[in-house]
């Protein structure tokens, strides 16, 4: 609705923005570079951050950046993931029907990863999302995934992605064998005021908007309400655009953003 009012060709703050048009802050660029390094060296990386800080966006950018002739990326996101379903989910993405028993499925996966490396010359990146919700039995299985040739080599690059409490869990003594193997630790934080403005303008550029829509004052207010969290920035901007289109206002200032935050956002902008 508001897209036509503002002369936009694309929706600026949705989830379906192409990876190549996503805004990359300095910390996201750095995190992507470190994950590419981990992929090349078949290392173990952990990515954590508060909800909405861009963890999924980072994985999208990683997937878009890797040469497909050199890498295979496997992605699993399941809060109830068991070791058996872990192997089943990974094998399914490789086009292989998993055997019923865990041990058999594990050997299938090891054989498939070896074939990818030796026959197709491809490295495998395994991304496990929502890792903060996983039980000890499944987390322990990652240690076995990383072991190969008497612990002298890794058959894949493993990336655990989760909310901040993932590290609180991994710091427990029973996970020492896992944490000792972590090569790269990435913590995503909210954007600052400057990056928030760049983020908003980058998304508007993608939408091919006719003219400037958010004033500098509006950008500052969006930063205050969102605390620099990308997911919240998206919600505030979208609701501000909808409200302004209904009111036939072409320019969104801090008063519009403040009104939207107080009347349209759950909990005054916190959700």
XYZ file of N, CA and C in Angstrom:
813
model
N 0.823 -1.205 0.000
C 0.000 0.000 0.000
C 0.860 1.259 0.000
N 1.759 1.374 0.996
C 2.574 2.582 1.089
C 3.602 2.674 -0.025
N 3.971 1.533 -0.631
C 4.971 1.547 -1.696
C 4.543 2.466 -2.842
N 3.283 2.362 -3.254
C 2.792 3.192 -4.354
C 2.769 4.669 -3.955
N 2.374 4.954 -2.727
C 2.299 6.335 -2.262
C 3.669 7.010 -2.301
N 4.717 6.260 -1.918
C 6.064 6.830 -1.877
C 6.851 6.577 -3.161
N 6.194 6.000 -4.172
C 6.854 5.775 -5.445
C 7.943 4.719 -5.397
N 7.740 3.688 -4.565
C 8.742 2.631 -4.408
C 8.491 1.488 -5.391
N 9.562 0.884 -5.860
C 9.446 -0.272 -6.741
C 9.584 -1.589 -5.976
N 10.141 -1.510 -4.760
C 10.303 -2.697 -3.928
C 9.946 -2.354 -2.491
N 9.636 -3.363 -1.703
C 9.359 -3.160 -0.281
C 10.682 -3.046 0.464
N 10.920 -1.918 1.144
C 12.267 -1.653 1.681
C 12.650 -2.383 2.962
N 11.691 -2.747 3.781
C 12.045 -3.295 5.091
C 11.454 -4.688 5.319
N 11.306 -5.444 4.231
C 10.802 -6.807 4.332
C 11.920 -7.817 4.502
N 11.539 -9.098 4.534
C 12.504 -10.180 4.734
C 13.057 -10.722 3.426
N 12.494 -10.290 2.299
C 12.864 -10.902 1.022
C 13.817 -10.049 0.190
N 14.535 -9.142 0.845
C 15.528 -8.336 0.116
C 16.649 -9.252 -0.352
N 17.050 -9.185 -1.613
C 18.147 -10.038 -2.100
C 19.412 -9.838 -1.273
N 20.150 -10.907 -1.087
C 21.349 -10.849 -0.234
C 22.332 -9.779 -0.689
N 22.452 -9.615 -2.020
C 23.418 -8.649 -2.533
C 22.999 -7.207 -2.264
N 21.743 -6.983 -1.840
C 21.285 -5.626 -1.550
C 21.127 -5.381 -0.041
N 21.461 -6.350 0.763
C 21.377 -6.167 2.203
C 22.460 -5.201 2.684
N 22.126 -4.394 3.673
C 23.110 -3.479 4.235
C 24.101 -4.264 5.098
N 25.383 -4.004 4.900
C 26.428 -4.654 5.686
C 27.156 -3.609 6.525
N 26.918 -3.639 7.814
C 27.654 -2.753 8.708
C 29.091 -3.250 8.809
N 29.948 -2.449 9.424
C 31.349 -2.834 9.553
C 31.486 -4.138 10.322
N 30.692 -4.304 11.391
C 30.825 -5.534 12.168
C 30.319 -6.747 11.392
N 29.307 -6.561 10.547
C 28.808 -7.666 9.740
C 29.827 -8.037 8.658
N 30.445 -7.036 8.053
C 31.498 -7.308 7.076
C 32.638 -8.089 7.707
N 33.022 -7.674 8.910
C 34.095 -8.361 9.626
C 33.686 -9.788 9.973
N 32.452 -9.967 10.456
C 31.965 -11.296 10.825
C 31.893 -12.212 9.608
N 31.436 -11.674 8.484
C 31.372 -12.481 7.260
C 32.766 -12.922 6.832
N 33.728 -12.007 6.920
C 35.099 -12.345 6.559
C 35.669 -13.435 7.440
N 35.346 -13.382 8.703
C 35.847 -14.405 9.639
C 35.193 -15.760 9.378
N 33.911 -15.750 9.010
C 33.244 -17.013 8.686
C 33.782 -17.612 7.392
N 34.102 -16.767 6.420
C 34.706 -17.256 5.173
C 36.077 -17.869 5.462
N 36.803 -17.266 6.377
C 38.098 -17.817 6.788
C 37.897 -19.184 7.448
N 36.899 -19.268 8.331
C 36.599 -20.533 9.004
C 36.200 -21.611 7.996
N 35.436 -21.201 6.983
C 35.012 -22.159 5.957
C 36.210 -22.689 5.175
N 37.125 -21.797 4.863
C 38.306 -22.195 4.092
C 39.214 -23.121 4.889
N 39.308 -22.875 6.202
C 40.203 -23.674 7.054
C 39.479 -24.829 7.750
N 38.191 -24.995 7.468
C 37.368 -26.032 8.114
C 37.444 -25.916 9.644
N 37.117 -24.712 10.113
C 37.177 -24.426 11.535
C 35.787 -24.421 12.172
N 35.776 -24.301 13.485
C 34.565 -24.309 14.289
C 34.308 -22.879 14.766
N 33.172 -22.299 14.372
C 32.830 -20.928 14.737
C 31.517 -20.888 15.508
N 31.405 -19.928 16.407
C 30.176 -19.703 17.170
C 29.742 -18.259 16.956
N 28.475 -18.072 16.574
C 27.910 -16.733 16.356
C 26.780 -16.525 17.355
N 26.890 -15.486 18.173
C 25.839 -15.197 19.143
C 25.431 -13.729 19.048
N 24.259 -13.446 19.591
C 23.754 -12.079 19.611
C 22.337 -12.073 20.144
N 21.893 -10.925 20.585
C 20.517 -10.794 21.071
C 19.538 -10.952 19.912
N 18.268 -11.259 20.199
C 17.272 -11.414 19.130
C 17.210 -10.178 18.235
N 17.189 -10.409 16.907
C 17.018 -9.316 15.959
C 18.284 -8.589 15.576
N 19.451 -9.039 16.053
C 20.699 -8.318 15.788
C 21.372 -8.710 14.476
N 20.767 -9.622 13.701
C 21.301 -9.886 12.365
C 22.001 -11.213 12.170
N 21.754 -12.178 13.042
C 22.411 -13.481 12.905
C 21.980 -14.190 11.619
N 20.681 -14.198 11.347
C 20.181 -14.849 10.131
C 20.663 -14.111 8.879
N 20.708 -12.781 8.958
C 21.216 -11.991 7.833
C 22.669 -12.343 7.546
N 23.460 -12.514 8.606
C 24.870 -12.880 8.437
C 25.003 -14.216 7.713
N 24.174 -15.188 8.058
C 24.242 -16.503 7.406
C 23.799 -16.395 5.947
N 22.800 -15.559 5.680
C 22.395 -15.327 4.285
C 23.544 -14.739 3.471
N 24.237 -13.786 4.063
C 25.363 -13.155 3.379
C 26.503 -14.147 3.160
N 26.731 -15.009 4.144
C 27.754 -16.047 3.995
C 27.414 -16.964 2.831
N 26.164 -17.421 2.788
C 25.724 -18.330 1.724
C 25.856 -17.673 0.354
N 25.556 -16.376 0.283
C 25.644 -15.675 -1.002
C 27.082 -15.410 -1.415
N 28.015 -15.443 -0.463
C 29.402 -15.078 -0.740
C 30.284 -16.261 -1.125
N 29.889 -17.465 -0.724
C 30.759 -18.617 -0.988
C 30.606 -19.094 -2.431
N 31.704 -19.427 -3.100
C 31.615 -19.980 -4.454
C 30.985 -21.375 -4.393
N 29.880 -21.561 -5.109
C 29.142 -22.821 -5.010
C 29.922 -23.998 -5.595
N 30.900 -23.712 -6.456
C 31.698 -24.807 -7.006
C 32.747 -25.283 -6.005
N 32.920 -24.524 -4.911
C 33.938 -24.873 -3.925
C 33.349 -25.305 -2.590
N 32.129 -24.856 -2.304
C 31.529 -25.127 -0.998
C 30.106 -25.674 -1.121
N 29.739 -26.496 -0.136
C 28.350 -26.910 0.056
C 27.935 -26.455 1.447
N 26.867 -25.661 1.533
C 26.394 -25.189 2.831
C 25.149 -25.975 3.235
N 25.198 -26.572 4.417
C 24.071 -27.309 4.977
C 23.539 -26.513 6.169
N 22.220 -26.327 6.217
C 21.613 -25.489 7.256
C 20.536 -26.268 7.986
N 20.626 -26.287 9.318
C 19.625 -26.964 10.145
C 19.179 -26.014 11.237
N 17.862 -25.855 11.389
C 17.298 -25.020 12.452
C 16.122 -25.753 13.075
N 16.340 -26.285 14.268
C 15.289 -27.060 14.935
C 15.589 -27.076 16.423
N 14.752 -26.423 17.213
C 14.988 -26.337 18.657
C 14.877 -27.694 19.340
N 14.196 -28.655 18.715
C 14.020 -29.990 19.284
C 14.931 -31.010 18.614
N 16.019 -30.539 18.021
C 16.899 -31.397 17.250
C 17.553 -32.463 18.135
N 17.440 -33.720 17.705
C 18.113 -34.832 18.366
C 19.283 -35.263 17.484
N 20.241 -36.010 18.020
C 21.358 -36.463 17.187
C 20.905 -37.213 15.937
N 19.899 -38.074 16.073
C 19.429 -38.837 14.908
C 18.886 -37.917 13.836
N 18.071 -36.917 14.253
C 17.488 -36.006 13.272
C 18.517 -35.014 12.744
N 19.576 -34.794 13.514
C 20.678 -33.969 13.017
C 21.287 -34.621 11.783
N 21.644 -35.894 11.901
C 22.247 -36.593 10.772
C 21.253 -36.762 9.627
N 20.011 -37.030 9.985
C 18.984 -37.192 8.959
C 18.799 -35.910 8.163
N 18.756 -34.759 8.868
C 18.565 -33.478 8.190
C 19.725 -33.116 7.288
N 20.937 -33.401 7.730
C 22.118 -33.102 6.917
C 22.181 -34.003 5.689
N 21.902 -35.284 5.882
C 21.939 -36.226 4.759
C 20.853 -35.910 3.735
N 19.686 -35.507 4.219
C 18.576 -35.172 3.311
C 18.975 -34.031 2.376
N 19.710 -33.036 2.900
C 20.150 -31.921 2.062
C 21.193 -32.345 1.034
N 21.823 -33.484 1.299
C 22.789 -34.023 0.341
C 22.139 -35.037 -0.604
N 20.805 -35.180 -0.477
C 20.076 -36.099 -1.350
C 20.228 -37.551 -0.971
N 20.503 -37.818 0.313
C 20.721 -39.185 0.785
C 19.694 -39.524 1.860
N 19.044 -40.665 1.739
C 18.091 -41.111 2.753
C 18.856 -41.724 3.920
N 18.645 -41.193 5.099
C 19.400 -41.631 6.269
C 18.943 -42.989 6.770
N 19.885 -43.783 7.244
C 19.552 -45.027 7.924
C 18.898 -44.712 9.266
N 18.170 -45.668 9.791
C 17.379 -45.410 11.001
C 18.260 -45.176 12.223
N 19.261 -46.015 12.408
C 20.078 -45.920 13.617
C 21.116 -44.805 13.503
N 21.326 -44.130 14.642
C 22.218 -42.979 14.669
C 23.623 -43.315 14.177
N 24.170 -44.402 14.663
C 25.522 -44.782 14.269
C 25.654 -45.006 12.770
N 24.641 -45.643 12.188
C 24.663 -45.881 10.742
C 24.565 -44.569 9.976
N 23.688 -43.666 10.449
C 23.521 -42.368 9.786
C 24.797 -41.529 9.899
N 25.453 -41.620 11.047
C 26.711 -40.887 11.226
C 27.757 -41.350 10.223
N 27.864 -42.664 10.048
C 28.830 -43.194 9.092
C 28.462 -42.804 7.661
N 27.149 -42.753 7.368
C 26.708 -42.280 6.052
C 27.187 -40.855 5.798
N 27.011 -39.998 6.813
C 27.398 -38.598 6.661
C 28.911 -38.470 6.489
N 29.669 -39.205 7.289
C 31.130 -39.160 7.163
C 31.564 -39.579 5.758
N 30.922 -40.610 5.231
C 31.246 -41.089 3.877
C 30.875 -40.039 2.830
N 29.710 -39.391 3.022
C 29.255 -38.377 2.063
C 30.179 -37.164 2.065
N 30.615 -36.726 3.260
C 31.519 -35.585 3.354
C 32.869 -35.895 2.699
N 33.323 -37.118 2.890
C 34.588 -37.529 2.277
C 34.472 -37.526 0.754
N 33.322 -37.988 0.244
C 33.103 -38.012 -1.202
C 33.048 -36.596 -1.769
N 32.400 -35.688 -1.043
C 32.339 -34.296 -1.490
C 33.744 -33.705 -1.615
N 34.572 -34.007 -0.634
C 35.918 -33.446 -0.627
C 36.802 -34.087 -1.693
N 36.789 -35.422 -1.777
C 37.724 -36.119 -2.658
C 37.269 -36.171 -4.108
N 35.961 -36.305 -4.323
C 35.460 -36.458 -5.690
C 35.036 -35.128 -6.315
N 34.368 -34.286 -5.520
C 33.892 -33.019 -6.060
C 34.771 -31.827 -5.666
N 35.772 -32.085 -4.821
C 36.699 -31.034 -4.376
C 35.957 -29.884 -3.687
N 34.954 -30.225 -2.881
C 34.156 -29.210 -2.212
C 34.262 -29.349 -0.699
N 34.400 -28.217 -0.018
C 34.349 -28.187 1.436
C 32.898 -28.036 1.881
N 32.601 -28.551 3.057
C 31.244 -28.475 3.591
C 31.185 -27.515 4.771
N 30.177 -26.648 4.752
C 29.905 -25.751 5.877
C 28.578 -26.191 6.485
N 28.595 -26.530 7.754
C 27.363 -26.952 8.442
C 26.958 -25.855 9.423
N 25.780 -25.271 9.221
C 25.272 -24.204 10.083
C 24.121 -24.753 10.930
N 24.283 -24.699 12.241
C 23.246 -25.142 13.176
C 22.674 -23.910 13.870
N 21.451 -23.543 13.504
C 20.805 -22.354 14.053
C 20.016 -22.712 15.318
N 19.642 -21.685 16.079
C 18.911 -21.844 17.346
C 19.660 -22.783 18.288
N 20.983 -22.719 18.263
C 21.805 -23.650 19.038
C 21.653 -23.464 20.543
N 21.200 -22.295 20.986
C 21.027 -22.065 22.420
C 19.911 -22.929 23.011
N 19.055 -23.499 22.150
C 17.934 -24.320 22.619
C 18.247 -25.814 22.602
N 19.410 -26.185 22.112
C 19.734 -27.597 21.947
C 20.142 -28.239 23.274
N 19.832 -29.529 23.395
C 20.175 -30.281 24.598
C 21.624 -30.759 24.535
N 22.140 -31.172 25.706
C 23.534 -31.584 25.827
C 23.872 -32.723 24.864
N 22.974 -33.680 24.716
C 23.257 -34.840 23.866
C 23.539 -34.409 22.426
N 22.759 -33.441 21.940
C 22.956 -32.977 20.566
C 24.209 -32.125 20.449
N 24.453 -31.261 21.424
C 25.670 -30.453 21.402
C 26.922 -31.336 21.439
N 26.856 -32.401 22.214
C 27.996 -33.321 22.280
C 28.265 -33.962 20.922
N 27.212 -34.148 20.126
C 27.372 -34.789 18.825
C 28.215 -33.942 17.879
N 28.202 -32.610 18.079
C 29.005 -31.735 17.228
C 30.497 -32.036 17.386
N 30.870 -32.461 18.618
C 32.270 -32.801 18.851
C 32.687 -33.978 17.978
N 31.784 -34.932 17.832
C 32.081 -36.086 16.987
C 32.085 -35.698 15.504
N 31.233 -34.717 15.147
C 31.218 -34.244 13.765
C 32.568 -33.640 13.377
N 33.210 -33.001 14.339
C 34.476 -32.319 14.058
C 35.675 -33.261 14.062
N 35.513 -34.432 14.657
C 36.631 -35.360 14.762
C 36.834 -36.148 13.476
N 38.061 -36.252 13.051
C 38.400 -37.058 11.880
C 39.881 -37.391 11.945
N 40.221 -38.566 11.529
C 41.622 -38.980 11.483
C 42.309 -38.744 12.831
N 41.701 -39.337 13.882
C 42.259 -39.255 15.235
C 42.443 -37.812 15.700
N 41.437 -36.992 15.387
C 41.398 -35.605 15.859
C 42.460 -34.716 15.203
N 43.027 -35.154 14.084
C 44.065 -34.359 13.428
C 43.516 -33.498 12.304
N 42.254 -33.733 11.905
C 41.652 -32.959 10.819
C 40.147 -32.924 11.001
N 39.519 -31.878 10.467
C 38.069 -31.747 10.546
C 37.466 -31.987 9.165
N 36.369 -32.745 9.094
C 35.757 -33.018 7.790
C 34.889 -31.885 7.270
N 34.659 -30.866 8.100
C 33.770 -29.779 7.694
C 34.019 -28.549 8.548
N 33.440 -27.431 8.124
C 33.407 -26.232 8.950
C 32.055 -26.201 9.657
N 32.071 -26.041 10.968
C 30.842 -26.039 11.757
C 30.589 -24.647 12.316
N 29.357 -24.148 12.138
C 28.970 -22.831 12.653
C 27.749 -22.998 13.546
N 27.918 -22.732 14.825
C 26.792 -22.729 15.758
C 26.264 -21.308 15.869
N 24.960 -21.133 15.707
C 24.347 -19.801 15.750
C 23.267 -19.808 16.827
N 23.311 -18.828 17.718
C 22.296 -18.807 18.770
C 22.250 -17.476 19.489
N 21.290 -17.359 20.370
C 21.165 -16.146 21.166
C 22.265 -16.099 22.224
N 22.380 -14.973 22.900
C 23.486 -14.725 23.814
C 23.646 -15.827 24.855
N 22.555 -16.442 25.279
C 22.643 -17.470 26.320
C 23.357 -18.735 25.865
N 23.623 -18.852 24.550
C 24.389 -20.010 24.074
C 25.752 -20.052 24.747
N 26.410 -18.896 24.858
C 27.719 -18.884 25.497
C 27.622 -19.181 26.980
N 26.536 -18.750 27.601
C 26.337 -19.062 29.023
C 26.255 -20.576 29.213
N 25.640 -21.247 28.250
C 25.553 -22.706 28.304
C 26.907 -23.352 28.036
N 27.600 -22.870 27.021
C 28.872 -23.489 26.639
C 29.952 -23.309 27.706
N 29.807 -22.280 28.527
C 30.802 -22.051 29.576
C 30.684 -23.057 30.720
N 29.626 -23.828 30.759
C 29.463 -24.838 31.806
C 30.529 -25.923 31.634
N 30.984 -26.464 32.741
C 32.094 -27.417 32.732
C 31.817 -28.633 31.848
N 30.563 -29.057 31.769
C 30.265 -30.263 30.996
C 30.443 -30.059 29.491
N 30.604 -28.790 29.054
C 30.807 -28.528 27.631
C 32.259 -28.150 27.319
N 33.156 -28.405 28.263
C 34.559 -28.035 28.064
C 35.143 -28.657 26.805
N 34.805 -29.911 26.536
C 35.347 -30.597 25.356
C 34.911 -29.919 24.064
N 33.769 -29.226 24.100
C 33.282 -28.507 22.915
C 33.973 -27.151 22.802
N 33.990 -26.399 23.913
C 34.545 -25.042 23.871
C 36.039 -25.054 23.535
N 36.739 -26.103 23.925
C 38.165 -26.180 23.605
C 38.412 -26.254 22.101
N 37.405 -26.665 21.348
C 37.559 -26.805 19.898
C 37.126 -25.562 19.118
N 36.542 -24.568 19.799
C 36.050 -23.369 19.110
C 37.222 -22.527 18.619
N 37.221 -22.227 17.329
C 38.291 -21.427 16.720
C 37.945 -19.955 16.622
N 36.674 -19.651 16.351
C 36.261 -18.267 16.127
C 34.983 -17.983 16.905
N 34.980 -16.883 17.638
C 33.805 -16.470 18.399
C 33.349 -15.107 17.892
N 32.117 -15.039 17.380
C 31.571 -13.796 16.821
C 30.364 -13.365 17.647
N 30.385 -12.149 18.131
C 29.259 -11.596 18.893
C 28.704 -10.404 18.130
N 27.462 -10.504 17.685
C 26.822 -9.407 16.958
C 26.132 -8.462 17.942
N 26.400 -7.173 17.775
C 25.826 -6.167 18.658
C 24.949 -5.209 17.859
N 24.074 -4.458 18.529
C 23.234 -3.478 17.823
C 24.074 -2.425 17.119
N 23.483 -1.761 16.133
C 24.173 -0.706 15.392
C 24.142 0.600 16.179
N 25.089 1.489 15.864
C 25.080 2.807 16.484
C 24.191 3.750 15.673
N 24.139 5.034 16.076
C 23.249 5.997 15.411
C 23.621 6.174 13.940
N 24.905 6.281 13.654
C 25.343 6.495 12.276
C 24.968 5.307 11.386
N 25.220 4.102 11.884
C 24.910 2.904 11.101
C 23.409 2.737 10.918
N 22.632 3.148 11.919
C 21.169 3.074 11.796
C 20.693 3.920 10.626
N 21.251 5.130 10.504
C 20.885 5.997 9.382
C 21.304 5.403 8.053
N 22.508 4.850 7.990
C 22.981 4.218 6.763
C 22.124 3.007 6.399
N 21.712 2.268 7.402
C 20.844 1.101 7.199
C 19.515 1.519 6.567
N 18.895 2.550 7.125
C 17.607 3.027 6.622
C 17.739 3.516 5.178
N 18.775 4.311 4.924
C 18.959 4.859 3.579
C 19.306 3.779 2.560
N 20.039 2.762 2.985
C 20.382 1.653 2.090
C 19.125 0.893 1.671
N 18.231 0.666 2.619
C 16.992 -0.047 2.304
C 16.065 0.793 1.421
N 16.047 2.086 1.633
C 15.242 2.962 0.774
C 15.813 3.006 -0.634
N 17.144 2.957 -0.746
C 17.772 2.931 -2.070
C 17.393 1.657 -2.810
N 17.335 0.547 -2.073
C 16.904 -0.711 -2.694
C 15.469 -0.589 -3.208
N 14.617 0.098 -2.439
C 13.205 0.256 -2.823
C 13.033 1.218 -3.996
N 14.105 1.960 -4.323
C 14.062 2.959 -5.393
C 12.993 4.017 -5.123
N 13.023 4.526 -3.894
C 12.074 5.569 -3.511
C 12.363 6.855 -4.283
N 11.337 7.634 -4.509
C 11.446 8.854 -5.309
C 12.354 9.898 -4.664
N 12.282 10.044 -3.340
C 12.992 11.126 -2.669
C 13.244 10.760 -1.214
N 13.936 11.642 -0.514
C 14.193 11.411 0.911
C 12.866 11.326 1.657
N 12.762 10.345 2.524
C 11.508 10.127 3.247
C 11.684 10.377 4.744
N 12.729 9.820 5.344
C 12.962 9.980 6.780
C 13.921 11.152 7.020
N 13.519 12.100 7.839
C 14.394 13.215 8.182
C 15.494 12.730 9.128
N 16.587 13.505 9.274
C 17.623 13.132 10.254
C 17.048 12.968 11.662
N 16.070 13.823 12.006
C 15.431 13.699 13.311
C 14.683 12.385 13.451
N 14.049 11.947 12.368
C 13.336 10.667 12.383
C 14.317 9.514 12.565
N 15.458 9.593 11.879
C 16.475 8.544 12.019
C 16.960 8.458 13.461
N 17.169 9.611 14.084
C 17.616 9.625 15.481
C 16.574 8.998 16.389
N 15.304 9.325 16.151
C 14.224 8.773 16.978
C 14.098 7.264 16.765
N 14.268 6.823 15.523
C 14.229 5.375 15.223
C 15.340 4.662 15.971
N 16.523 5.285 15.995
C 17.641 4.681 16.728
C 17.314 4.574 18.220
N 16.725 5.616 18.778
C 16.394 5.599 20.202
C 15.386 4.497 20.527
N 14.359 4.386 19.702
C 13.301 3.408 19.958
C 13.781 1.981 19.715
N 14.572 1.807 18.680
C 15.007 0.454 18.294
C 16.253 -0.006 19.028
N 16.984 0.934 19.640
C 18.276 0.638 20.275
C 19.280 0.078 19.262
N 19.062 0.357 17.971
C 19.988 -0.085 16.940
C 19.838 -1.534 16.521
N 18.750 -2.168 16.933
C 18.503 -3.574 16.576
C 17.822 -3.620 15.202
N 18.432 -4.259 14.201
C 17.883 -4.233 12.839
C 16.424 -4.672 12.730
N 16.052 -5.731 13.427
C 14.663 -6.195 13.331
C 13.684 -5.130 13.801
N 14.052 -4.411 14.880
C 13.182 -3.365 15.386
C 13.176 -2.150 14.464
N 14.324 -1.851 13.861
C 14.377 -0.758 12.891
C 13.413 -1.038 11.746
N 13.415 -2.273 11.255
C 12.507 -2.654 10.169
C 11.049 -2.431 10.560
N 10.694 -2.859 11.760
C 9.297 -2.748 12.201
C 8.874 -1.296 12.346
N 9.737 -0.492 12.952
C 9.403 0.916 13.164
C 9.291 1.651 11.833
N 10.234 1.393 10.934
C 10.199 2.057 9.625
C 8.955 1.660 8.842
N 8.636 0.377 8.854
C 7.473 -0.084 8.098
C 6.181 0.534 8.636
N 6.031 0.546 9.958
C 4.816 1.112 10.543
C 4.750 2.632 10.336
N 5.916 3.275 10.336
C 5.943 4.719 10.076
C 5.536 5.016 8.639
N 5.999 4.198 7.708
C 5.621 4.365 6.302
C 4.123 4.139 6.109
N 3.590 3.116 6.762
C 2.149 2.832 6.647
C 1.327 3.977 7.208
N 1.717 4.463 8.387
C 0.972 5.555 9.024
C 1.039 6.832 8.175
N 2.237 7.152 7.674
C 2.405 8.371 6.878
C 1.631 8.303 5.568
N 1.584 7.128 4.959
C 0.811 6.965 3.725
C -0.675 7.181 3.997
N -1.154 6.676 5.132
C -2.565 6.866 5.494
C -2.878 8.342 5.744
N -1.881 9.047 6.293
C -2.066 10.468 6.596
C -1.682 11.377 5.420
N -1.264 10.767 4.304
C -0.847 11.508 3.100
C 0.336 12.436 3.384
N 1.256 11.967 4.227
C 2.446 12.748 4.565
C 3.645 12.142 3.852
N 4.301 12.915 3.002
C 5.435 12.428 2.217
C 6.735 12.407 3.011
N 6.803 13.192 4.087
C 8.028 13.271 4.874
C 7.762 12.762 6.286
N 8.623 11.877 6.749
C 8.479 11.307 8.084
C 9.490 11.955 9.006
N 8.992 12.645 10.039
C 9.895 13.293 10.998
C 9.847 12.566 12.335
N 10.557 13.106 13.332
C 10.639 12.441 14.631
C 9.291 12.356 15.332
N 8.383 13.300 15.041
C 7.071 13.281 15.678
C 6.246 12.082 15.192
N 6.355 11.792 13.908
C 5.657 10.620 13.355
C 6.206 9.343 13.977
N 7.529 9.241 14.043
C 8.147 8.035 14.602
C 7.752 7.862 16.068
N 7.752 8.955 16.812
C 7.398 8.888 18.230
C 5.939 8.462 18.397
N 5.074 8.989 17.558
C 3.659 8.612 17.624
C 3.487 7.124 17.330
N 4.157 6.655 16.287
C 4.064 5.244 15.906
C 4.602 4.353 17.019
N 5.735 4.743 17.616
C 6.327 3.946 18.690
C 5.401 3.856 19.889
N 4.680 4.936 20.181
C 3.805 4.960 21.362
C 2.465 4.295 21.124
N 1.975 4.300 19.863
C 0.621 3.818 19.592
C 0.556 2.552 18.754
N 1.604 2.257 18.000
C 1.539 1.125 17.074
C 2.429 -0.051 17.492
N 3.432 0.210 18.312
C 4.382 -0.833 18.689
C 3.994 -1.451 20.024
N 4.132 -2.751 20.124
C 3.827 -3.456 21.370
C 4.816 -3.020 22.440
N 4.298 -2.627 23.594
C 5.173 -2.228 24.697
C 5.947 -0.962 24.421
N 5.380 -0.055 23.595
C 6.064 1.197 23.327
C 7.319 1.015 22.498
N 7.312 -0.002 21.635
C 8.470 -0.192 20.758
C 9.347 -1.349 21.160
N 9.043 -1.991 22.281
C 9.844 -3.129 22.722
C 9.033 -4.407 22.547
N 9.551 -5.319 21.743
C 8.836 -6.568 21.495
C 9.841 -7.676 21.294
